[in-house]
Amino acid sequence: EVQLVESGGGVVQPGGSLRLSCVASGFTFDDFAMHWVRQAPGKGLEYVSLINDNGETIHYADSVKGRFTISRDNSKNSLYLQMNSLGTDDTALYYCARDYMGSYEYWGQGTLVTVSS
Amino acid sequence: DVVMTQSPLSLLVTVGQPASISCRSSQSLVYGDGETYLNWFQQRPGQSPRRLIFKVSNRDSGVPDRFSGSGSGTDFTLKINRVEAEDVGVYYCMQGSHWPYTFGQGTKLEI
């Protein structure tokens, strides 16, 4: 059974940092690109970042470029999102999702990031 | 970025009646390999999104056959032929043909 389990969310002050993690199981992790997708409270879904299977191709949404860094450790079946210079607009539930054929077949349960003073 | 526009944004449906959601993209979703990577997701209250449909019209395993997807190019539709109470939630279209993947605004279905 495919599982994606996010962690690392919490409450942080504006300008602060957080590192999110996503541990994958039930599939060969290094065969798949992985994405982060977020959802602000009561709002829709927003793509944040992607990393391909070997980590050599990375892309960011304009809204997070220069502040967030995506990475992965295939030996640990883990995906990460380092988030710096956080603002209130970054408050959201952050999901990791497995990318295959232009789609997200599997999603985690999400980890909540709250940016507030 | 490709803009995905859904309509309506809100849908009030009686159980047993049909429902239809439209999704339009700002450019063609036909990818270079000839495939069209248009997906539909359902998000029930308090849950993660669940994929219902991929590549326009392919239903995921376990998705009831009352859900169907259709369309081509820039115009796509999700239909529920007989809405049930468990269908309450928000429905999103998402394109995976162009980077970055983009979502529609979501359509809230209520009973």
Short mmCIF file of C-alpha atoms in Angstrom, two decimals:
data_model
loop_
_atom_site.label_atom_id
_atom_site.label_comp_id
_atom_site.label_asym_id
_atom_site.label_seq_id
_atom_site.Cartn_x
_atom_site.Cartn_y
_atom_site.Cartn_z
CA GLU A 1 0.00 0.00 0.00
CA VAL A 2 1.34 3.40 -1.01
CA GLN A 3 1.70 5.79 1.90
CA LEU A 4 2.97 9.35 2.12
CA VAL A 5 3.36 10.78 5.60
CA GLU A 6 4.17 14.45 6.06
CA SER A 7 5.56 16.03 9.21
CA GLY A 8 7.32 19.15 10.38
CA GLY A 9 4.49 21.63 10.34
CA GLY A 10 3.80 24.01 13.19
CA VAL A 11 3.41 27.61 14.22
CA VAL A 12 6.18 30.00 13.20
CA GLN A 13 6.58 33.76 13.33
CA PRO A 14 6.74 35.81 10.14
CA GLY A 15 10.26 35.68 8.75
CA GLY A 16 10.88 32.31 10.35
CA SER A 17 11.77 28.94 8.89
CA LEU A 18 10.45 25.40 8.90
CA ARG A 19 11.51 22.14 7.31
CA LEU A 20 8.82 19.76 6.16
CA SER A 21 9.40 16.07 5.58
CA CYS A 22 7.46 13.43 3.68
CA VAL A 23 8.27 9.76 4.16
CA ALA A 24 7.12 7.43 1.41
CA SER A 25 6.44 3.71 1.54
CA GLY A 26 4.81 1.04 -0.56
CA PHE A 27 6.55 1.91 -3.82
CA THR A 28 10.01 2.40 -5.27
CA PHE A 29 10.57 6.00 -4.22
CA ASP A 30 13.38 6.79 -6.64
CA ASP A 31 11.23 5.87 -9.63
CA PHE A 32 8.96 8.89 -9.18
CA ALA A 33 9.00 12.66 -9.22
CA MET A 34 7.51 14.19 -6.12
CA HIS A 35 5.66 17.44 -5.55
CA TRP A 36 4.59 19.69 -2.72
CA VAL A 37 1.09 21.15 -2.99
CA ARG A 38 -0.48 23.49 -0.45
CA GLN A 39 -3.95 24.58 0.53
CA ALA A 40 -4.56 27.75 2.49
CA PRO A 41 -7.45 27.57 4.97
CA GLY A 42 -10.73 27.50 3.07
CA LYS A 43 -8.98 27.93 -0.25
CA GLY A 44 -8.06 25.83 -3.26
CA LEU A 45 -5.04 23.73 -4.15
CA GLU A 46 -1.77 25.35 -5.19
CA TYR A 47 1.30 23.67 -6.65
CA VAL A 48 4.43 24.63 -4.70
CA SER A 49 7.42 22.70 -6.00
CA LEU A 50 8.56 19.56 -7.75
CA ILE A 51 11.67 17.42 -7.85
CA ASN A 52 12.29 14.67 -10.35
CA ASP A 53 13.23 11.12 -9.47
CA ASN A 54 16.99 11.66 -9.16
CA GLY A 55 16.83 15.20 -7.78
CA GLU A 56 18.42 16.83 -10.80
CA THR A 57 15.33 18.70 -11.99
CA ILE A 58 13.64 21.11 -9.62
CA HIS A 59 10.93 23.68 -10.14
CA TYR A 60 9.20 26.20 -7.90
CA ALA A 61 6.04 28.22 -8.05
CA ASP A 62 6.79 31.91 -8.42
CA SER A 63 5.21 32.54 -5.02
CA VAL A 64 7.93 30.56 -3.21
CA LYS A 65 10.92 30.90 -5.52
CA GLY A 66 14.03 32.04 -3.66
CA ARG A 67 12.54 31.20 -0.27
CA PHE A 68 11.75 27.47 -0.42
CA THR A 69 14.12 24.61 -1.25
CA ILE A 70 12.93 21.16 -2.21
CA SER A 71 15.17 18.13 -1.82
CA ARG A 72 14.99 14.38 -1.48
CA ASP A 73 16.99 11.54 0.00
CA ASN A 74 16.22 8.41 -1.96
CA SER A 75 18.14 6.25 0.52
CA LYS A 76 15.60 7.32 3.16
CA ASN A 77 12.52 7.40 0.89
CA SER A 78 12.11 10.97 1.99
CA LEU A 79 11.12 14.30 0.45
CA TYR A 80 11.82 17.64 2.10
CA LEU A 81 10.79 21.26 1.85
CA GLN A 82 12.94 23.86 3.53
CA MET A 83 10.88 27.01 3.95
CA ASN A 84 12.58 30.31 4.80
CA SER A 85 11.36 33.89 5.12
CA LEU A 86 7.87 32.68 5.82
CA GLY A 87 4.99 35.11 5.51
CA THR A 88 1.37 34.92 6.54
CA ASP A 89 0.46 33.99 2.94
CA ASP A 90 2.37 30.74 3.46
CA THR A 91 -0.11 29.56 6.09
CA ALA A 92 -1.52 26.37 4.62
CA LEU A 93 -1.84 22.62 4.79
CA TYR A 94 1.14 21.24 2.88
CA TYR A 95 0.72 17.97 1.03
CA CYS A 96 3.32 15.84 -0.65
CA ALA A 97 2.09 14.05 -3.74
CA ARG A 98 3.51 11.44 -6.08
CA ASP A 99 3.72 12.54 -9.68
CA TYR A 100 3.09 10.07 -12.45
CA MET A 101 1.96 10.75 -15.99
CA GLY A 102 0.88 14.31 -15.33
CA SER A 103 -1.14 13.44 -12.27
CA TYR A 104 -1.16 13.00 -8.52
CA GLU A 105 -2.47 9.53 -7.81
CA TYR A 106 -1.31 9.56 -4.20
CA TRP A 107 -1.38 12.31 -1.59
CA GLY A 108 -0.32 12.46 2.02
CA GLN A 109 -2.59 13.63 4.81
CA GLY A 110 -0.87 17.00 4.95
CA THR A 111 1.02 18.95 7.59
CA LEU A 112 -0.23 22.33 8.77
CA VAL A 113 2.01 25.38 8.67
CA THR A 114 0.76 28.46 10.48
CA VAL A 115 2.67 31.71 10.16
CA SER A 116 1.57 34.10 12.85
CA SER A 117 3.01 36.55 15.32
CA ASP B 1 1.17 29.22 -16.46
CA VAL B 2 -1.92 27.49 -17.78
CA VAL B 3 -5.05 28.93 -16.18
CA MET B 4 -7.79 26.46 -15.36
CA THR B 5 -11.28 27.93 -15.03
CA GLN B 6 -14.09 25.90 -13.48
CA SER B 7 -17.79 26.58 -13.53
CA PRO B 8 -19.94 26.69 -11.63
CA LEU B 9 -18.05 27.38 -8.41
CA SER B 10 -20.97 26.14 -6.37
CA LEU B 11 -23.52 23.45 -7.11
CA LEU B 12 -26.62 22.56 -5.11
CA VAL B 13 -27.96 19.21 -6.19
CA THR B 14 -30.77 16.92 -5.08
CA VAL B 15 -29.84 13.33 -4.35
CA GLY B 16 -30.47 11.21 -7.41
CA GLN B 17 -30.15 14.13 -9.80
CA PRO B 18 -27.26 14.68 -12.22
CA ALA B 19 -24.48 17.21 -11.82
CA SER B 20 -21.98 18.62 -14.26
CA ILE B 21 -18.82 20.67 -13.76
CA SER B 22 -17.01 22.43 -16.56
CA CYS B 23 -13.28 23.08 -16.72
CA ARG B 24 -11.56 25.20 -19.36
CA SER B 25 -7.85 25.67 -19.87
CA SER B 26 -6.14 28.76 -21.25
CA GLN B 27 -4.26 26.62 -23.74
CA SER B 28 -4.54 23.19 -25.25
CA LEU B 29 -3.76 20.33 -22.88
CA VAL B 30 -2.67 17.99 -25.65
CA TYR B 31 0.87 17.02 -24.75
CA GLY B 32 3.60 16.22 -27.22
CA ASP B 33 2.95 12.49 -26.89
CA GLY B 34 -0.64 13.00 -28.01
CA GLU B 35 -2.09 12.43 -24.55
CA THR B 36 -4.19 14.95 -22.63
CA TYR B 37 -3.29 15.12 -18.96
CA LEU B 38 -6.46 16.44 -17.45
CA ASN B 39 -7.43 15.14 -14.02
CA TRP B 40 -10.37 15.48 -11.66
CA PHE B 41 -10.06 15.32 -7.88
CA GLN B 42 -12.63 15.13 -5.13
CA GLN B 43 -11.92 16.60 -1.72
CA ARG B 44 -14.38 15.64 0.95
CA PRO B 45 -14.53 17.82 4.07
CA GLY B 46 -11.46 17.31 6.23
CA GLN B 47 -9.82 14.91 3.81
CA SER B 48 -6.94 14.96 1.36
CA PRO B 49 -7.80 15.23 -2.32
CA ARG B 50 -8.65 11.95 -4.01
CA ARG B 51 -8.15 11.46 -7.71
CA LEU B 52 -11.29 10.40 -9.57
CA ILE B 53 -10.34 10.74 -13.22
CA PHE B 54 -7.03 10.89 -15.10
CA LYS B 55 -6.27 11.58 -18.75
CA VAL B 56 -9.70 13.14 -19.29
CA SER B 57 -11.88 10.09 -18.96
CA ASN B 58 -10.12 7.27 -17.11
CA ARG B 59 -11.75 6.43 -13.80
CA ASP B 60 -9.54 5.43 -10.90
CA SER B 61 -9.99 2.09 -9.23
CA GLY B 62 -12.82 2.19 -6.74
CA VAL B 63 -14.44 5.27 -8.22
CA PRO B 64 -18.17 4.67 -8.80
CA ASP B 65 -19.20 4.54 -12.44
CA ARG B 66 -21.64 7.39 -11.87
CA PHE B 67 -18.58 9.63 -12.30
CA SER B 68 -17.44 10.27 -15.84
CA GLY B 69 -15.05 12.65 -17.55
CA SER B 70 -15.05 13.93 -21.08
CA GLY B 71 -13.66 16.66 -23.27
CA SER B 72 -10.70 17.55 -25.40
CA GLY B 73 -8.27 20.35 -26.15
CA THR B 74 -9.30 23.11 -23.77
CA ASP B 75 -12.82 22.12 -22.68
CA PHE B 76 -13.55 19.35 -20.20
CA THR B 77 -16.46 18.13 -18.13
CA LEU B 78 -16.98 16.01 -15.04
CA LYS B 79 -20.43 14.47 -14.78
CA ILE B 80 -22.09 12.68 -11.92
CA ASN B 81 -25.12 10.96 -13.33
CA ARG B 82 -26.94 10.42 -10.02
CA VAL B 83 -25.56 12.37 -7.09
CA GLU B 84 -25.39 10.62 -3.74
CA ALA B 85 -24.98 12.16 -0.30
CA GLU B 86 -21.36 10.96 -0.09
CA ASP B 87 -20.46 13.11 -3.13
CA VAL B 88 -20.51 16.27 -1.03
CA GLY B 89 -17.21 18.09 -1.25
CA VAL B 90 -15.08 20.22 -3.54
CA TYR B 91 -14.11 19.09 -7.01
CA TYR B 92 -10.97 20.29 -8.75
CA CYS B 93 -9.72 19.89 -12.26
CA MET B 94 -5.96 19.88 -12.71
CA GLN B 95 -3.79 19.91 -15.79
CA GLY B 96 -0.55 17.96 -15.92
CA SER B 97 0.37 18.68 -19.52
CA HIS B 98 2.39 21.81 -18.84
CA TRP B 99 4.74 22.81 -16.01
CA PRO B 100 3.75 23.89 -13.49
CA TYR B 101 0.69 21.76 -12.98
CA THR B 102 -2.27 24.00 -12.24
CA PHE B 103 -5.64 23.55 -10.62
CA GLY B 104 -9.05 25.03 -11.18
CA GLN B 105 -10.58 27.10 -8.39
CA GLY B 106 -12.71 24.22 -7.19
CA THR B 107 -16.45 23.58 -7.35
CA LYS B 108 -18.29 23.05 -4.10
CA LEU B 109 -21.01 20.43 -4.39
CA GLU B 110 -23.73 20.51 -1.77
CA ILE B 111 -26.86 18.44 -1.33
#
